[in-house]
Amino acid sequence: MRVSVFRKEHFNAAHRLWNSKWSDEKNVEVFGKCCNPNYHGHNYDLVVQVTGEIDPETGYVIDMKILSKIIREQILRRFDHKNLNADTEEFRQLNPTAENIVVVIYNILRPLLDDRLELKIKLYETERNYAEYPA
Amino acid sequence: MRVSVFRKEHFNAAHRLWNSKWSDEKNVEVFGKCCNPNYHGHNYDLVVQVTGEIDPETGYVIDMKILSKIIREQILRRFDHKNLNADTEEFRQLNPTAENIVVVIYNILRPLLDDRLELKIKLYETERNYAEYPA
Amino acid sequence: MRVSVFRKEHFNAAHRLWNSKWSDEKNVEVFGKCCNPNYHGHNYDLVVQVTGEIDPETGYVIDMKILSKIIREQILRRFDHKNLNADTEEFRQLNPTAENIVVVIYNILRPLLDDRLELKIKLYETERNYAEYPA
Amino acid sequence: MRVSVFRKEHFNAAHRLWNSKWSDEKNVEVFGKCCNPNYHGHNYDLVVQVTGEIDPETGYVIDMKILSKIIREQILRRFDHKNLNADTEEFRQLNPTAENIVVVIYNILRPLLDDRLELKIKLYETERNYAEYPA
Amino acid sequence: MRVSVFRKEHFNAAHRLWNSKWSDEKNVEVFGKCCNPNYHGHNYDLVVQVTGEIDPETGYVIDMKILSKIIREQILRRFDHKNLNADTEEFRQLNPTAENIVVVIYNILRPLLDDRLELKIKLYETERNYAEYPA
Amino acid sequence: MRVSVFRKEHFNAAHRLWNSKWSDEKNVEVFGKCCNPNYHGHNYDLVVQVTGEIDPETGYVIDMKILSKIIREQILRRFDHKNLNADTEEFRQLNPTAENIVVVIYNILRPLLDDRLELKIKLYETERNYAEYPA
C-alpha cells in the first residue's frame, strides 16, 4: 500500500548554459540566447515526490513539515537568489540545464531520506519546460 | 494500446489531524497547527486517473460524463462541504491526512469500475501538498 | 506616477455561513450546504494591493519583505489553520463570507500602512469565487 | 541515469464527437452536447515528454528548441486553428476524442525521434479532462 | 462600503472571425488563421464581477448560488458546446471577437441584476488573450 | 462603449537590486538576498492592457497579432534572456524593481499606440509579487 506525497517549493536563480570545452561560436550555436554571458534567470518550481508506506500512527508517508524543512535547508539555501554558475559548487563545472539540476537535487536529498522511501524530483524551469528524475 | 484519462473534480472540507490514542501534547508535537481542536479546512482538488484500452466504437477509455457522475455521487456527496472528522464514517477513526484520503477514495471507487480498468487517485490538499495512490 | 504592487499570501481555515438571528430552517434555505454545523473549509488565497509613488532611493512603493511580514503577523497568525467562526474574535458575530472577510482584513491592515498608500484586498475563497474591497 | 524532459505547447481547434456508423439518435445518446453538428472547440494544451540519457556535452536529453520546432511543424501546423473533423486527414474517419488525439500525436512524433528516446504524450482538452499515452 | 464579488464559469465553443461585407482576401489578410472556414474553438473562461453593498443579513453582495444559476441559464445554455457563428442569434451578424462577446454577455446579464449592482464581464479566450467590459 | 483587451507575454531575465549611491552594507540591509552580486533571476509574466472603442469593422479594440508583435519587438527582444542591470540601457542606472520595470515598459510602448487607446502594464516577477502601472 505505497503512497506518493509531493511537496512543491520555489526558488529564483540566474544561470547561463555553457560548455567551457567549446569555443564561443559552438556555445552560441548550441545554446543560443541561453548562453548570454551576463546570464538570465528563472523562477524555478521544485516538486519533491516521496513514496513509501503510510505510517499507521501518523497517517503520513513522511511529515511534510520535516520534508519542507529539509528542502529549504538543503536546496533553497543553496540555490535561492543565487547565480547557479558563479555562486554554487555544484554548477561551477556542470552545465545548469534543468536535466542536470534535477539530478543534482536528487543526489543531495537521497542520502537524507530513509532507505525505504523512494525519491523523485521534478523541476519547472518555466511553465513550458521541465524535467524529472529518475524517469 | 492503453491510454490514461484524467478527470479533475473539487470539494471543500474541514478537518483536523489527530491520533486519539495519543495525549494532547503528543498530538500538538506531531501535528502542530494541523490539530487545532476547532478544525481548519481545504479546497481539495481530486484527479481520478483511469487507464485502459480505447473502445473503437466511442473513442473513449471511459465516458467522462459517467466517470464524473460516479465521482460526484460517491465522493463529492460524501465529503463536499463536510467536516471529515465529525461528519463522515470513513474518518471517524482514521486520521484524514492526504495519504489516508487518497486510499479511502481509491477503495470507494475501485469496485465501481470495470476490472479491466486501472485506477489511480491524486489529491491536492493545497497547491503545494498532494498525494497519489497507488504510487 | 502611482504604481500598484501586489503580494499574494495563503491561509487555510474552516468556516460555516450562519446568521444567529435566523431559525435553522432559514439558515439552510439561504446558505445551503455552506451552513453545515460541523463546518467545511477553504484554502484562501489573499492578494494585498498597495498603491503609491515609487521611492526613488529604493525603487519600491513598499518593501515587499515588510508588507509580507505585516500580512503574516496580522492576518495569517490570526486566521491560518483556524476555525473562523469558533476561533476568532472577528467572526464570532459576523458571518465569515468572502465579502465580510475582505472588509475585516482591510480594516486590520489599513491603520498599519502609511496614509499616502492606498490599500485594496482581494480574497479567493475558491478559484471560482472571490471578493475585493474597496470595489 | 535516465531523465524525462517536458515541453508544453498549445493549439486551438474545433471538433465534434461522432461515430458515422451510428444513427443520429445513438450519437446524441452517447456523445450528448459533444456531437453538436456545427462543432464546438477547445484550447488544447499539449505536453510532450521525452525520456533518455543526459548528453554529457550539452547537459540535454534533447534540445528543447529542436523538440519545440518539431512539435510546431508537425502538430501545431496540422491542428492549430483547424476543425479536426473537417480539416484534417487524421480525424476524417477517427473520432477526435482526447484519447484518439494523444495516440495520433504519438504516432506522428515517434518516428521523428531517436530510438533511444522514449516518448509520452499528454493532452489537456480542458483543465478538468485530459489523456495520456502510453499509459 | 462597496465590495466586488467574482464568479468564474466556463464554456467551450467553436467560432471563426469574419466580416461578411469584406472579400475573402480581405478577411484572410485581417483575421489570418482565425477565419478558417471550418472554424476553430476555445475553452472560454468567463468571470462575472458584481459590485454593491454587503447585505448585513446575509453578508453577501449577491448570493453566488443565484449568480451562478443566472450565468448557467443565460450564458452557458446559449453558448456552451455551440458554434458561435452558426448556432447563435447573437453572433450571426456580429463578429465573435472576445471584445464583442463581453459586450453581448454584459447586455444579456445587465437587465437581470438589481439596478444598485454594478456589473463587469471578463472573458479569457485563451490564457494569453482576454477582454473586459466595461473598461 | 470602451473595452479593455489584454495580451500576456513572457520573458526570462537576470537582475539584482542595487542602489549605487549606497554602501554595500546599506544595500544588503535594504535589499537582502535580492542584491546578490552575481544576480538571480525570474520568469517575468507581462500583461499589456489596451483600452478603447471596438472598431465595428473588425470587432477589435486592437489587433492582438499586431499588439503581440509590438511587445515582442520592443520588450522581449530588449529584455528576454538578458541581464537587466548589465545588458540593458534602461536599467544601467535605474534599479530593476518590478515597479520600475512596469514604468519603463509603459514608457516604451505608450508612443507606439494610438492616442485614443489607454495603456496599462502588469508585471509578475513571481506568482506572489507583481506590479501595475498606471495604478
mmCIF file of C-alpha atoms in Angstrom, chain D residues 8 10-15 33-34 36 38-45 80-83 86-87 124-127, chain E residues 8 10-15 33-34 36 38-45 80-83 86-87 124-127:
data_model
loop_
_atom_site.group_PDB
_atom_site.id
_atom_site.type_symbol
_atom_site.label_atom_id
_atom_site.label_comp_id
_atom_site.label_asym_id
_atom_site.label_seq_id
_atom_site.Cartn_x
_atom_site.Cartn_y
_atom_site.Cartn_z
ATOM 1 C CA LYS D 8 4.265 22.235 -23.293
ATOM 2 C CA HIS D 10 -0.767 24.934 -27.232
ATOM 3 C CA PHE D 11 -3.304 24.787 -30.065
ATOM 4 C CA ASN D 12 -6.932 25.803 -30.591
ATOM 5 C CA ALA D 13 -9.279 23.644 -32.631
ATOM 6 C CA ALA D 14 -12.912 22.886 -33.328
ATOM 7 C CA HIS D 15 -14.234 19.351 -33.184
ATOM 8 C CA LYS D 33 -23.778 18.052 -26.481
ATOM 9 C CA CYS D 34 -20.316 16.979 -27.716
ATOM 10 C CA ASN D 36 -23.321 19.348 -31.882
ATOM 11 C CA ASN D 38 -21.788 22.727 -36.060
ATOM 12 C CA TYR D 39 -18.939 21.758 -33.728
ATOM 13 C CA HIS D 40 -17.594 23.273 -30.545
ATOM 14 C CA GLY D 41 -13.945 23.838 -29.666
ATOM 15 C CA HIS D 42 -11.107 23.774 -27.206
ATOM 16 C CA ASN D 43 -7.807 25.330 -26.208
ATOM 17 C CA TYR D 44 -5.688 22.177 -26.214
ATOM 18 C CA ASP D 45 -2.589 22.113 -24.005
ATOM 19 C CA ASP D 80 -3.909 24.733 -34.738
ATOM 20 C CA HIS D 81 -6.892 26.875 -35.710
ATOM 21 C CA LYS D 82 -8.344 23.896 -37.574
ATOM 22 C CA ASN D 83 -11.505 21.862 -37.464
ATOM 23 C CA ALA D 86 -13.362 18.634 -41.387
ATOM 24 C CA ASP D 87 -9.847 19.947 -41.993
ATOM 25 C CA TYR D 124 -5.479 18.667 -21.847
ATOM 26 C CA GLU D 125 -8.821 19.105 -23.629
ATOM 27 C CA THR D 126 -9.884 21.255 -20.691
ATOM 28 C CA GLU D 127 -8.288 21.813 -17.281
ATOM 29 C CA LYS E 8 -15.872 32.218 -12.727
ATOM 30 C CA HIS E 10 -16.533 28.022 -18.223
ATOM 31 C CA PHE E 11 -17.794 27.192 -21.707
ATOM 32 C CA ASN E 12 -16.388 25.594 -24.861
ATOM 33 C CA ALA E 13 -17.338 26.900 -28.277
ATOM 34 C CA ALA E 14 -16.321 26.962 -31.927
ATOM 35 C CA HIS E 15 -16.036 30.234 -33.808
ATOM 36 C CA LYS E 33 -5.854 31.701 -39.442
ATOM 37 C CA CYS E 34 -8.725 32.920 -37.211
ATOM 38 C CA ASN E 36 -10.569 29.302 -41.134
ATOM 39 C CA ASN E 38 -14.469 25.302 -40.863
ATOM 40 C CA TYR E 39 -13.950 27.151 -37.579
ATOM 41 C CA HIS E 40 -11.597 26.582 -34.663
ATOM 42 C CA GLY E 41 -12.500 26.758 -30.993
ATOM 43 C CA HIS E 42 -11.742 27.755 -27.448
ATOM 44 C CA ASN E 43 -12.229 26.930 -23.790
ATOM 45 C CA TYR E 44 -13.676 30.252 -22.665
ATOM 46 C CA ASP E 45 -13.247 31.243 -19.019
ATOM 47 C CA ASP E 80 -21.583 26.115 -24.301
ATOM 48 C CA HIS E 81 -20.725 23.409 -26.854
ATOM 49 C CA LYS E 82 -22.045 25.664 -29.603
ATOM 50 C CA ASN E 83 -20.717 27.227 -32.765
ATOM 51 C CA ALA E 86 -23.672 29.190 -36.837
ATOM 52 C CA ASP E 87 -25.707 28.266 -33.758
ATOM 53 C CA TYR E 124 -10.469 34.654 -21.360
ATOM 54 C CA GLU E 125 -10.367 33.372 -24.957
ATOM 55 C CA THR E 126 -7.018 31.821 -24.091
ATOM 56 C CA GLU E 127 -4.748 32.260 -21.070
#
